[in-house]
Coordinates of N, CA and C in Angstrom, one line a residue:
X24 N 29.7 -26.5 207.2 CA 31.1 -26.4 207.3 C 31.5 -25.1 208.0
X25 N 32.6 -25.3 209.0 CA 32.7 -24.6 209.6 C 32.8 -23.4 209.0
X26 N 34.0 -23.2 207.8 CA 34.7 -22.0 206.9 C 33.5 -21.5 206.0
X27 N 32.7 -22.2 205.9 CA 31.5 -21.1 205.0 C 30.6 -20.8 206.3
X28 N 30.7 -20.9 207.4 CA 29.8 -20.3 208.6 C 30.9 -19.1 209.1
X29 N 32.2 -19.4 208.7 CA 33.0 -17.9 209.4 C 33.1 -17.2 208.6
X30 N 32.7 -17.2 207.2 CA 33.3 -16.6 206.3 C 31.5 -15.7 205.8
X31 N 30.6 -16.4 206.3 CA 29.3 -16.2 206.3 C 29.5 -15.0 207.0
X32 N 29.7 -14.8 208.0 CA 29.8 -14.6 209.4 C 30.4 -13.0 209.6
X33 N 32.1 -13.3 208.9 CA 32.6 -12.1 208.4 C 31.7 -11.2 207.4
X34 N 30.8 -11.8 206.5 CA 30.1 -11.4 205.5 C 29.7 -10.2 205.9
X35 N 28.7 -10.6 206.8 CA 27.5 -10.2 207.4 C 28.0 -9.2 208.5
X36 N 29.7 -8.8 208.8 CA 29.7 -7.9 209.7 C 30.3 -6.9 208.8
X37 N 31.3 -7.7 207.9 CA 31.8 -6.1 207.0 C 30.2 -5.7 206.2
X38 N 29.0 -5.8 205.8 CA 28.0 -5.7 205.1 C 27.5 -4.7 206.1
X39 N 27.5 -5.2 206.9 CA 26.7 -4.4 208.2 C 27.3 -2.8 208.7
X40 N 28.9 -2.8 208.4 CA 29.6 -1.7 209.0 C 29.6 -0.9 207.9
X41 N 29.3 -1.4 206.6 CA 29.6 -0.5 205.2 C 28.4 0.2 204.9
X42 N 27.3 -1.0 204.8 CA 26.0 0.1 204.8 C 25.2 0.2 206.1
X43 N 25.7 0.2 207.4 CA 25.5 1.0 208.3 C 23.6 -0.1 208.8
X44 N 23.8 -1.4 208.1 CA 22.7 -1.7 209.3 C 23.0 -3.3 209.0
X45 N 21.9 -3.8 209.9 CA 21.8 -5.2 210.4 C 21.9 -6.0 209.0
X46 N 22.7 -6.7 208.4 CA 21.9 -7.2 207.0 C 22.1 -8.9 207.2
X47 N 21.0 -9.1 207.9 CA 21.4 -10.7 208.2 C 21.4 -11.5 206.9
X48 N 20.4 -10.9 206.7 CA 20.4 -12.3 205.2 C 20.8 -11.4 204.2
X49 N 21.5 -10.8 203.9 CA 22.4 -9.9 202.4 C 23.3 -11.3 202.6
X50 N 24.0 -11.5 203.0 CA 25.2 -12.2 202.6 C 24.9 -13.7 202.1
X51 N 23.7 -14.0 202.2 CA 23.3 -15.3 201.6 C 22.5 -15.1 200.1
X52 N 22.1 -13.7 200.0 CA 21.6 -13.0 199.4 C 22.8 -12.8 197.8
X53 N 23.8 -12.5 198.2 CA 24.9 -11.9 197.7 C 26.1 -13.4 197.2
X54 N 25.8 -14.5 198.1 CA 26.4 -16.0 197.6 C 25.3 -16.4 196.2
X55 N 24.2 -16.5 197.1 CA 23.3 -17.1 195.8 C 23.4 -16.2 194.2
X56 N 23.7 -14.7 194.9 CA 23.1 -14.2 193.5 C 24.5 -14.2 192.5
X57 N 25.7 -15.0 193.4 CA 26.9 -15.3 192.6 C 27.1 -16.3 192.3
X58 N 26.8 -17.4 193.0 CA 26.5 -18.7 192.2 C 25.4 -18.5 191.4
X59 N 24.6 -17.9 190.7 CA 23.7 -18.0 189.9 C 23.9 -17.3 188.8
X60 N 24.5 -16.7 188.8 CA 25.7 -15.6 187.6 C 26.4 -17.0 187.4
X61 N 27.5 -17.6 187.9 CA 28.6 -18.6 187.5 C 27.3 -19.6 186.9
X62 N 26.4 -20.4 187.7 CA 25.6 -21.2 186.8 C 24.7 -21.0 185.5
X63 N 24.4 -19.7 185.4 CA 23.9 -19.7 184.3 C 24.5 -18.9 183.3
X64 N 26.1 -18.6 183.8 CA 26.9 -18.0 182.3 C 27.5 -19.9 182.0
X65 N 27.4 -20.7 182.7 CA 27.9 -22.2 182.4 C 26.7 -22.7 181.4
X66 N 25.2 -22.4 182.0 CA 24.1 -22.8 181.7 C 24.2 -22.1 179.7
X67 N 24.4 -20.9 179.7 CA 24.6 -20.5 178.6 C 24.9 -21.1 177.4
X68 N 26.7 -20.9 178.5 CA 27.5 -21.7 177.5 C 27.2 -23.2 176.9
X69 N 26.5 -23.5 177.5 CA 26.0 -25.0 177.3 C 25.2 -25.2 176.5
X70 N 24.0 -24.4 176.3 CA 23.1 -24.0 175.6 C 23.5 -23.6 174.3
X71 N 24.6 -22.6 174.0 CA 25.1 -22.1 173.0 C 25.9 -22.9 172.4
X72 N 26.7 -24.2 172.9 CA 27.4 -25.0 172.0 C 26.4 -26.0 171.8
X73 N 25.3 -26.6 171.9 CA 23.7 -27.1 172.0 C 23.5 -26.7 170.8
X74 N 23.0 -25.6 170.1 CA 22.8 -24.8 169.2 C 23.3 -24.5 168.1
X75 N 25.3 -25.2 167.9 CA 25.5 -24.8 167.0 C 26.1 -26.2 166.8
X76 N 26.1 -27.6 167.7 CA 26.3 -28.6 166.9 C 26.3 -29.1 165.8
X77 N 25.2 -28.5 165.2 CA 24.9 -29.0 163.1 C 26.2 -28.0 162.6
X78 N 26.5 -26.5 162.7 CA 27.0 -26.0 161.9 C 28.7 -26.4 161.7
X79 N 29.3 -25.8 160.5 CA 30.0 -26.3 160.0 C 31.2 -25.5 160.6
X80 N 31.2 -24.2 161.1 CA 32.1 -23.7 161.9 C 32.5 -24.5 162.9
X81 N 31.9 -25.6 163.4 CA 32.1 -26.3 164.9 C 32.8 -27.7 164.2
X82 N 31.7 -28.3 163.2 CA 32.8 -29.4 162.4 C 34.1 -29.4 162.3
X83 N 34.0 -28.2 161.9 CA 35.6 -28.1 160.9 C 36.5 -28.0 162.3
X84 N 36.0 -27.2 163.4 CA 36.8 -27.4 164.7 C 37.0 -28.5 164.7
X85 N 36.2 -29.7 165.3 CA 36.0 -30.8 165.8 C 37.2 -32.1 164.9
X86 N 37.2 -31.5 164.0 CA 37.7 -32.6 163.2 C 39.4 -32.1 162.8
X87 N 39.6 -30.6 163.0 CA 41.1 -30.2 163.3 C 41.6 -30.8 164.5
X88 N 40.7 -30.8 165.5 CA 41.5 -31.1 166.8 C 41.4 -32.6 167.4
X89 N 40.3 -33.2 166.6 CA 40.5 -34.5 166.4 C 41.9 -35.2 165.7
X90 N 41.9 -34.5 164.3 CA 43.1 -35.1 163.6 C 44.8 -34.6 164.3
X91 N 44.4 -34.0 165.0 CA 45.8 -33.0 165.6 C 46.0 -34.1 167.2
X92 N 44.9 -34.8 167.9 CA 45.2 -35.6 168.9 C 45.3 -37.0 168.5
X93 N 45.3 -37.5 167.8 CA 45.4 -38.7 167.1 C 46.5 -38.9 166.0
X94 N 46.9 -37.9 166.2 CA 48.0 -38.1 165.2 C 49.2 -38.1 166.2
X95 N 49.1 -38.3 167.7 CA 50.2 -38.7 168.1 C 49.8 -39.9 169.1
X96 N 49.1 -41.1 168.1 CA 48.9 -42.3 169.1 C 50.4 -42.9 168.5
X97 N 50.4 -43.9 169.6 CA 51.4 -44.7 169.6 C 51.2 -45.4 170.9
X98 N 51.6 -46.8 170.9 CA 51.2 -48.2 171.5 C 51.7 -47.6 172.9
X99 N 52.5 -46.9 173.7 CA 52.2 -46.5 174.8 C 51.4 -45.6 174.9
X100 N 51.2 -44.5 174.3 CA 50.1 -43.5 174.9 C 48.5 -44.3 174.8
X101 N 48.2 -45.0 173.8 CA 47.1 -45.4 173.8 C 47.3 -46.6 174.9
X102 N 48.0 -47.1 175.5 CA 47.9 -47.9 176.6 C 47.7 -46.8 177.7
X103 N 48.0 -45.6 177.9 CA 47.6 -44.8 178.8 C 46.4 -44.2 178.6
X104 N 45.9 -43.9 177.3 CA 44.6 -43.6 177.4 C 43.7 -44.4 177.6
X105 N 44.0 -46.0 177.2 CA 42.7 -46.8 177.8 C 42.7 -47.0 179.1
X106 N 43.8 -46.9 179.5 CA 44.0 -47.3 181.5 C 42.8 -45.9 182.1
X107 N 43.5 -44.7 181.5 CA 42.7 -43.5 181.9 C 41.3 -43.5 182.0
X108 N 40.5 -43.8 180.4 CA 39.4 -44.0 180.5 C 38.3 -44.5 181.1
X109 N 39.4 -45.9 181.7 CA 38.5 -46.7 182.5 C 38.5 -45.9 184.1
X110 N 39.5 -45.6 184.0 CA 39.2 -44.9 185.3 C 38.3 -43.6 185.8
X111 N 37.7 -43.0 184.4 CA 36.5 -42.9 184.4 C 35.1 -43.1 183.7
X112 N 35.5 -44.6 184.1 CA 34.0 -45.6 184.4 C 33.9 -45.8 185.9
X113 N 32.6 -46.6 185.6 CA 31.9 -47.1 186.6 C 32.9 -47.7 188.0
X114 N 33.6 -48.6 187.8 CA 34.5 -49.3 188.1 C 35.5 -48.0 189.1
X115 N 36.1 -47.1 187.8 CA 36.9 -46.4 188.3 C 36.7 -45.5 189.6
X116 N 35.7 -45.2 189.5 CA 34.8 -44.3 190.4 C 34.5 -44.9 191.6
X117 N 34.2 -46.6 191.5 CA 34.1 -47.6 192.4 C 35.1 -47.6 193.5
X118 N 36.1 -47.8 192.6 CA 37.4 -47.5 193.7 C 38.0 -46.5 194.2
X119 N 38.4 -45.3 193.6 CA 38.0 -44.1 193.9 C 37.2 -43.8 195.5
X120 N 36.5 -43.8 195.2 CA 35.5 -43.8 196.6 C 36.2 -44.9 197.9
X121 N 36.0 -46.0 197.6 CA 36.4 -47.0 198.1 C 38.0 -45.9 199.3
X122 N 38.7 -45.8 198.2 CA 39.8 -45.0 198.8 C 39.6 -44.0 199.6
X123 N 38.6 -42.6 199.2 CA 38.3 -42.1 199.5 C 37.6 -41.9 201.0
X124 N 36.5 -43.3 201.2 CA 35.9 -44.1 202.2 C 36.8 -44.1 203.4
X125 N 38.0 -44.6 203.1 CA 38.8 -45.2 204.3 C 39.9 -44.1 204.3
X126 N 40.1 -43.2 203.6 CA 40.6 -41.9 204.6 C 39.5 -41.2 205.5
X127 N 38.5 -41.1 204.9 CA 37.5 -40.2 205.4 C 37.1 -40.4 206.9
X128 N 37.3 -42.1 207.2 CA 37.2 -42.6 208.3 C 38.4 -42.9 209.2
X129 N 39.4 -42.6 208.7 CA 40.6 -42.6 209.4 C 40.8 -41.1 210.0
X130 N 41.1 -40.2 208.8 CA 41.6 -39.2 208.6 C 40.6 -38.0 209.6
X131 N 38.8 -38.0 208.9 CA 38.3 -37.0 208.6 C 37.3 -37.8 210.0
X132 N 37.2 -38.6 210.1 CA 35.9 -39.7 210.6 C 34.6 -38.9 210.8
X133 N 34.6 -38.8 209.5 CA 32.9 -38.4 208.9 C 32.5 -39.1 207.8
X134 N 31.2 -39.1 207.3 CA 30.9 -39.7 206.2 C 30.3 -38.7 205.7
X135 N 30.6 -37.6 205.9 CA 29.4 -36.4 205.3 C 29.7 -36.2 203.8
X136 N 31.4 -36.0 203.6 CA 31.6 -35.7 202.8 C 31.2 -36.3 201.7
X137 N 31.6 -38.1 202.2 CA 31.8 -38.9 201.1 C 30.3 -39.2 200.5
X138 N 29.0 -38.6 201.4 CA 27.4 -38.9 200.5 C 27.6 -37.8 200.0
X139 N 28.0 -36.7 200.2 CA 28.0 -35.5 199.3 C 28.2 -35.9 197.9
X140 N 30.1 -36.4 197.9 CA 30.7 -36.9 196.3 C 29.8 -37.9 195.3
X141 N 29.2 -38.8 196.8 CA 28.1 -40.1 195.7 C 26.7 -39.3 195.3
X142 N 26.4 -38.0 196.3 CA 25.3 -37.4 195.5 C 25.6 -36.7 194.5
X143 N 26.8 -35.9 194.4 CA 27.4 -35.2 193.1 C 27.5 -36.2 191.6
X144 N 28.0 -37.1 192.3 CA 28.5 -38.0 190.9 C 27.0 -38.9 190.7
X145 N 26.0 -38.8 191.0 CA 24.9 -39.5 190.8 C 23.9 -38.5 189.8
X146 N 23.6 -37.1 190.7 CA 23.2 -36.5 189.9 C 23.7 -35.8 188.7
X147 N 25.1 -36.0 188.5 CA 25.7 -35.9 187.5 C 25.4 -36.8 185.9
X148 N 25.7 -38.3 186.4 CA 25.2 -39.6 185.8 C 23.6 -39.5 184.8
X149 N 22.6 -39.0 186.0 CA 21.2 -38.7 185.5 C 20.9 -37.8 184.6
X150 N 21.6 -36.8 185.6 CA 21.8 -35.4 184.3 C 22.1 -35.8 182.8
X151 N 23.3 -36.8 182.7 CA 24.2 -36.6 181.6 C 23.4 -37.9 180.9
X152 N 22.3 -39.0 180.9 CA 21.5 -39.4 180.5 C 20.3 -39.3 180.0
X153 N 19.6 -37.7 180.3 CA 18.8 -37.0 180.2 C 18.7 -36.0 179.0
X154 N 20.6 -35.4 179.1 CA 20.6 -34.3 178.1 C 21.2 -35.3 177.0
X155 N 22.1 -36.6 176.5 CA 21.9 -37.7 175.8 C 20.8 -37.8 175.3
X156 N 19.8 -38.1 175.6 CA 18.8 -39.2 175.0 C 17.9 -37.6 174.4
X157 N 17.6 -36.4 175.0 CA 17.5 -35.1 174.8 C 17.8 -34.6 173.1
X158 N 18.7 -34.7 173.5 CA 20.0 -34.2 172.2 C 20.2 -34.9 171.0
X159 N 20.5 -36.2 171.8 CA 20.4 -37.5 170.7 C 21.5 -37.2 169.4
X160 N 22.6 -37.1 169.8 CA 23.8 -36.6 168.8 C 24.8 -38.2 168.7
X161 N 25.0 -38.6 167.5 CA 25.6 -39.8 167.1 C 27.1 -39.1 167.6
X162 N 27.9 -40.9 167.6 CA 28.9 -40.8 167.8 C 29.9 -40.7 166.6
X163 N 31.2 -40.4 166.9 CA 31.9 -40.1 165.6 C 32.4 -41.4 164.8
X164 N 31.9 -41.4 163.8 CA 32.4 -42.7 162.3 C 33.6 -43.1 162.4
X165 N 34.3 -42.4 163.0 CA 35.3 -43.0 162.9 C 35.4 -43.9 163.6
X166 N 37.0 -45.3 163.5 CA 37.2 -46.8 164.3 C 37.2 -46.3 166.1
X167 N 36.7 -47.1 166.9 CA 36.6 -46.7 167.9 C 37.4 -47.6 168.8
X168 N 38.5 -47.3 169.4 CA 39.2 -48.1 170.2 C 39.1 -48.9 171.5
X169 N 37.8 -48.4 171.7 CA 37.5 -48.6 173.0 C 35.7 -49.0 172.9
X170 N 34.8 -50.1 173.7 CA 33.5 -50.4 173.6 C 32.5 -49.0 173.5
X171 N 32.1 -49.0 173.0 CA 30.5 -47.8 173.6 C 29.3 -48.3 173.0
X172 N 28.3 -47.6 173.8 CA 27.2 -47.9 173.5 C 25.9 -47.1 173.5
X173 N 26.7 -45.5 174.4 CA 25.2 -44.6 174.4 C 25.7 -43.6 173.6
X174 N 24.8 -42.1 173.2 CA 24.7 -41.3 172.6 C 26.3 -40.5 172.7
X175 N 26.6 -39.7 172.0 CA 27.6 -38.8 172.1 C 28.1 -37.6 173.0
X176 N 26.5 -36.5 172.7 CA 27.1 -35.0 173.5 C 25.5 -35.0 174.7
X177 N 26.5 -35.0 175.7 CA 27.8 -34.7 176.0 C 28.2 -35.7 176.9
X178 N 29.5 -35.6 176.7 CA 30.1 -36.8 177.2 C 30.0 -37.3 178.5
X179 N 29.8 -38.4 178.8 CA 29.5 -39.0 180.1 C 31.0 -39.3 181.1
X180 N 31.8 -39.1 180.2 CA 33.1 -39.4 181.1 C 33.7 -37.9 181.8
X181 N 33.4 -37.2 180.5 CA 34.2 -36.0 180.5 C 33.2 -34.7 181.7
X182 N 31.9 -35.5 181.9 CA 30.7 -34.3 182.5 C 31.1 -35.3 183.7
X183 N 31.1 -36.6 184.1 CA 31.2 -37.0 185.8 C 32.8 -36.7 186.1
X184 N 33.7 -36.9 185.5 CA 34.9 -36.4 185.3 C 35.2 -35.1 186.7
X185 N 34.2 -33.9 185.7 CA 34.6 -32.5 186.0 C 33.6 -32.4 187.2
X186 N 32.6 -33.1 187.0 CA 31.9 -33.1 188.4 C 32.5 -33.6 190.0
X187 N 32.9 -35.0 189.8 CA 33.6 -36.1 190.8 C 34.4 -34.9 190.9
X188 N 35.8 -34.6 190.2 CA 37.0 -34.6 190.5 C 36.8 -32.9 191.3
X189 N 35.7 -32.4 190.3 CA 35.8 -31.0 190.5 C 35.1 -30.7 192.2
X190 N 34.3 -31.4 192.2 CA 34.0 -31.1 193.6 C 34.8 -31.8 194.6
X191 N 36.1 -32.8 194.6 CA 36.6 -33.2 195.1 C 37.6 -31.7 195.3
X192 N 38.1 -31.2 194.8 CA 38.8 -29.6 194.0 C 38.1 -29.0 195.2
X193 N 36.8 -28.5 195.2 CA 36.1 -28.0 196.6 C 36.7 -28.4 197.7
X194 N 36.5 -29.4 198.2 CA 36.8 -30.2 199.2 C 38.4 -29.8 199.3
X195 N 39.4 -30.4 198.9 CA 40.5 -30.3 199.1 C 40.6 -28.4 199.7
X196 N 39.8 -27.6 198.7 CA 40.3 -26.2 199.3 C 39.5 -26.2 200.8
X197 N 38.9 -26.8 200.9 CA 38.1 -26.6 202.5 C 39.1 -27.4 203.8
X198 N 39.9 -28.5 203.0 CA 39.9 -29.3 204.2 C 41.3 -28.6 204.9
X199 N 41.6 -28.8 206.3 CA 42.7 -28.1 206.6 C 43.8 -29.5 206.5
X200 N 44.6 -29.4 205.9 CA 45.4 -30.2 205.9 C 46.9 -29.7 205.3
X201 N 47.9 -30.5 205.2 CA 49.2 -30.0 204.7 C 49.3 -29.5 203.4
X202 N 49.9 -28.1 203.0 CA 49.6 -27.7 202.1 C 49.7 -28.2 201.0
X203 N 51.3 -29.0 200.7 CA 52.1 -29.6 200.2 C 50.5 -30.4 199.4
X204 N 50.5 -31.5 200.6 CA 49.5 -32.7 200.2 C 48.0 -31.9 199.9
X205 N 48.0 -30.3 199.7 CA 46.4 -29.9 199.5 C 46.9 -29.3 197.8
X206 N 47.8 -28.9 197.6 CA 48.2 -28.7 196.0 C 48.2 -30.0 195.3
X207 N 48.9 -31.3 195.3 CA 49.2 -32.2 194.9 C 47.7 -33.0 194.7
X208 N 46.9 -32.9 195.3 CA 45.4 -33.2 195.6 C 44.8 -32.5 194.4
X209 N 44.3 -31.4 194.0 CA 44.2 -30.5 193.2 C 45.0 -30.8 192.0
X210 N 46.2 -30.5 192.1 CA 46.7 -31.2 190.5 C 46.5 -32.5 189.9
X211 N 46.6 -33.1 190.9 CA 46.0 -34.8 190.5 C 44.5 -34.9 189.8
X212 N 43.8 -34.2 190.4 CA 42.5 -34.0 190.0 C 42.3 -33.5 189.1
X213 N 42.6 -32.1 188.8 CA 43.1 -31.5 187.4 C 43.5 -32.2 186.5
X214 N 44.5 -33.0 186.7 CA 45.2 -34.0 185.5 C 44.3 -35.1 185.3
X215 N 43.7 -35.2 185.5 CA 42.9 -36.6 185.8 C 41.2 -35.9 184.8
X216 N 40.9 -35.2 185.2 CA 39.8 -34.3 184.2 C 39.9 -34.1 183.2
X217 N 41.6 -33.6 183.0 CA 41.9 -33.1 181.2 C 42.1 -34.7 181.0
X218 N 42.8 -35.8 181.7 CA 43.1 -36.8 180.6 C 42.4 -37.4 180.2
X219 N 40.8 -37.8 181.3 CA 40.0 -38.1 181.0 C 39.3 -37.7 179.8
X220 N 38.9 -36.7 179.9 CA 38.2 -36.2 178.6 C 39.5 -36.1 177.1
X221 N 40.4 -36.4 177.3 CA 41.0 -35.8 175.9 C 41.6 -37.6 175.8
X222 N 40.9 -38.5 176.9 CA 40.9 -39.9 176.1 C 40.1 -40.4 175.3
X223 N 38.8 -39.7 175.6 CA 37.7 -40.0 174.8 C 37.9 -39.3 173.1
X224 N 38.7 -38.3 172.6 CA 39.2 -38.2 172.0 C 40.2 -38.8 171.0
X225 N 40.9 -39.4 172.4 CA 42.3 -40.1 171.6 C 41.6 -41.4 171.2
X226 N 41.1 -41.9 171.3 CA 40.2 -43.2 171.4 C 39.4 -43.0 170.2
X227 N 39.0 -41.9 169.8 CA 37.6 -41.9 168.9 C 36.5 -42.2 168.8
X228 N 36.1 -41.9 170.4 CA 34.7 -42.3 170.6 C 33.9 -41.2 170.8
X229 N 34.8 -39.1 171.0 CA 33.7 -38.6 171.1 C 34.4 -37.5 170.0
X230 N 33.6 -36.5 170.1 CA 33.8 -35.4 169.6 C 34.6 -34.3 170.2
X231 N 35.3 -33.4 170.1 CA 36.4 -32.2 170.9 C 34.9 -31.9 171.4
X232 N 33.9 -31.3 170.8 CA 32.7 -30.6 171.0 C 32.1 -31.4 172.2
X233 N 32.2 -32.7 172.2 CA 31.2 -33.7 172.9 C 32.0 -33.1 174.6
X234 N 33.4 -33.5 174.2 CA 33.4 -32.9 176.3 C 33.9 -31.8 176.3
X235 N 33.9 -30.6 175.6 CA 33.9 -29.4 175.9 C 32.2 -29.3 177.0
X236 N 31.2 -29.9 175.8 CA 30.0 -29.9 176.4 C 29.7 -30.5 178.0
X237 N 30.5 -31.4 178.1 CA 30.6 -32.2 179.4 C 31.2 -32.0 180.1
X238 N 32.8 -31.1 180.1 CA 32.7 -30.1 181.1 C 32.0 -29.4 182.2
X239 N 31.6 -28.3 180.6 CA 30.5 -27.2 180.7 C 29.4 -27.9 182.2
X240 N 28.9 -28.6 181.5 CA 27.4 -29.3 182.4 C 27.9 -30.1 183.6
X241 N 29.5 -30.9 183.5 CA 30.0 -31.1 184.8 C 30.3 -29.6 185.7
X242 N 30.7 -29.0 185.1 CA 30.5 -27.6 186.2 C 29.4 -26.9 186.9
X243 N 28.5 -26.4 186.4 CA 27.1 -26.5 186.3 C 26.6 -27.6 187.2
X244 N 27.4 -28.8 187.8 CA 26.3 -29.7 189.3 C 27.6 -29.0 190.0
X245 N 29.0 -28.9 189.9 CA 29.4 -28.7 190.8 C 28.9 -27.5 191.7
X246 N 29.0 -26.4 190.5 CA 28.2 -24.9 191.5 C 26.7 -25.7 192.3
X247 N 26.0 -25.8 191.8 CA 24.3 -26.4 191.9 C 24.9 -27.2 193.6
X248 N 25.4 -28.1 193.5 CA 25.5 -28.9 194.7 C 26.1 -28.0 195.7
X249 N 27.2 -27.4 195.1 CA 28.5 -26.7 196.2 C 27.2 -25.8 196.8
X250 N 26.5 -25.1 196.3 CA 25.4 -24.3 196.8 C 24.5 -24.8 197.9
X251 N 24.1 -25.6 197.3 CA 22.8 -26.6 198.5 C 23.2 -27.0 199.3
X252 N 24.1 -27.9 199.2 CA 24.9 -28.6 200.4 C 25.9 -27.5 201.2
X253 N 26.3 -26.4 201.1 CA 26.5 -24.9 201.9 C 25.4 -24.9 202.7
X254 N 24.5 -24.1 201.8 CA 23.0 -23.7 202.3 C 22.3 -24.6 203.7
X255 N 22.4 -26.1 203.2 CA 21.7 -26.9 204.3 C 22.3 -26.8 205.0
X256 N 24.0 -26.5 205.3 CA 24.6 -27.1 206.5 C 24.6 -25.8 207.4
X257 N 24.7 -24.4 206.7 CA 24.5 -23.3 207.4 C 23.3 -23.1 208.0
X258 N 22.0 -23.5 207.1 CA 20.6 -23.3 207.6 C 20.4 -24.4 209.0
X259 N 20.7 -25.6 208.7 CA 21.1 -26.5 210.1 C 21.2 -26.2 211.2
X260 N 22.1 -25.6 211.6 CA 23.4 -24.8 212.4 C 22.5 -23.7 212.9
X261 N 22.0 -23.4 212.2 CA 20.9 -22.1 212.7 C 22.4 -20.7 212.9
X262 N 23.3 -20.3 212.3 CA 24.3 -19.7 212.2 C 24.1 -18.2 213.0
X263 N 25.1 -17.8 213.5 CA 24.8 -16.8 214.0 C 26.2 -15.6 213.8
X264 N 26.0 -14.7 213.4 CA 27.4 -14.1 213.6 C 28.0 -13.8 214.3
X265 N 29.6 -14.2 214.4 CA 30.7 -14.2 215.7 C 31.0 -13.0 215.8
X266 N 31.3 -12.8 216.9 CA 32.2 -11.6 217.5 C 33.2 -11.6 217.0
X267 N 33.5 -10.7 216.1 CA 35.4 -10.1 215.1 C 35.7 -9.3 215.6

């Protein structure tokens, strides 16, 4: 991308003028060793709510803030939670893309982006059936308003959710477009992550704890990818620094 190659680029000259020498690779030096701070204080946190799922400090959360979102169903909101939920399923994501597809080719006419989002949301998918079957945490007793059928934490809606939407969140800050329509992009996405996850909730099919967890680990591919897919496209490019 072009803006992580100028911005590389700038890196690498204010680095060079401050400590007084050539530092070609500090500034790739200095990205990784900050994505790796953000992924493994996420990695932590993940680990750390992992850890205290049995205790009763986390129940007694889980079941205040369960009883506190359910206690304002009513036959429209739960018609908007189920419409939401499905939209992140399988299906939802189906079309999604689909959309996404035919701007990219109108608008952007690349496909780069759009294998990127299906490799985010894939590796997301695997991930979040790996640390399931891992974990192996039941779902909540209580009536479930909606079908399920796999394990609980961490939530599969709420972790491709913050992945999909959140690396779409990247993208929108990259792309040069009308501001207007680059905020509205971003908030939609945003709104679409919290409702997703706090439908699984209103529904009764997961735990507060289950997509806090799924967040967490949806963030954690966003950094992971946003990293790699930088890296290859600057390593590509064979990058060189501009004249400022």
């Amino acid at each position: 991308m072009k803006n992580n190659k100028l911005l590389i680029g700038r890196l690498n000259t204010f680095l060079s003028q401050t400590f007084h020498r050539d530092a070609v690779t500090f500034p790739y030096v200095i990205t990784i060793f900050v994505a790796l701070i953000v992924a493994v204080f996420g990695i932590h946190l993940f680990v750390d709510l992992t850890t205290n799922l049995e205790s009763a400090a986390l129940a007694n959360y889980d079941q205040q803030i369960t009883e506190y979102v359910i206690s304002y169903r009513s036959p429209s909101l739960t018609k908007y939670f189920v419409f939401i939920t499905h939209v992140g399923d399988v299906f939802g994501y189906f079309f999604v893309l689909i959309v996404l597809a035919v701007m990219s080719a109108i608008h952007f006419k690349s496909w780069k982006n759009m294998l990127q989002i299906i490799i985010v949301l894939v590796f997301s998918a695997l991930s979040n059936m790996a640390l399931k079957s891992f974990i192996n945490r039941a779902r909540p007793s209580t009536d479930h308003m909606v079908l399920v059928e796999t394990l609980s934490f961490p939530s599969g809606h709420a972790m491709s959710a913050m992945a999909f939407y959140g690396f779409l969140i990247y993208l929108f800050c990259q792309f040069k477009i009308n501001r207007l329509l680059k905020i509205a992009g971003i908030l939609i996405a945003l709104l679409l992550i919290l409702s997703i996850g706090l439908s699984r909730i209103y529904l009764g099919v997961h735990f507060p704890s289950d997509i806090a967890g799924g967040f967490i680990a949806g963030f954690v591919c966003v950094v992971f990818c946003v990293l790699i897919f930088s890296f290859i496209d600057v390593f590509k490019s064979d990058v060189k620094t501009p004249d400022l």
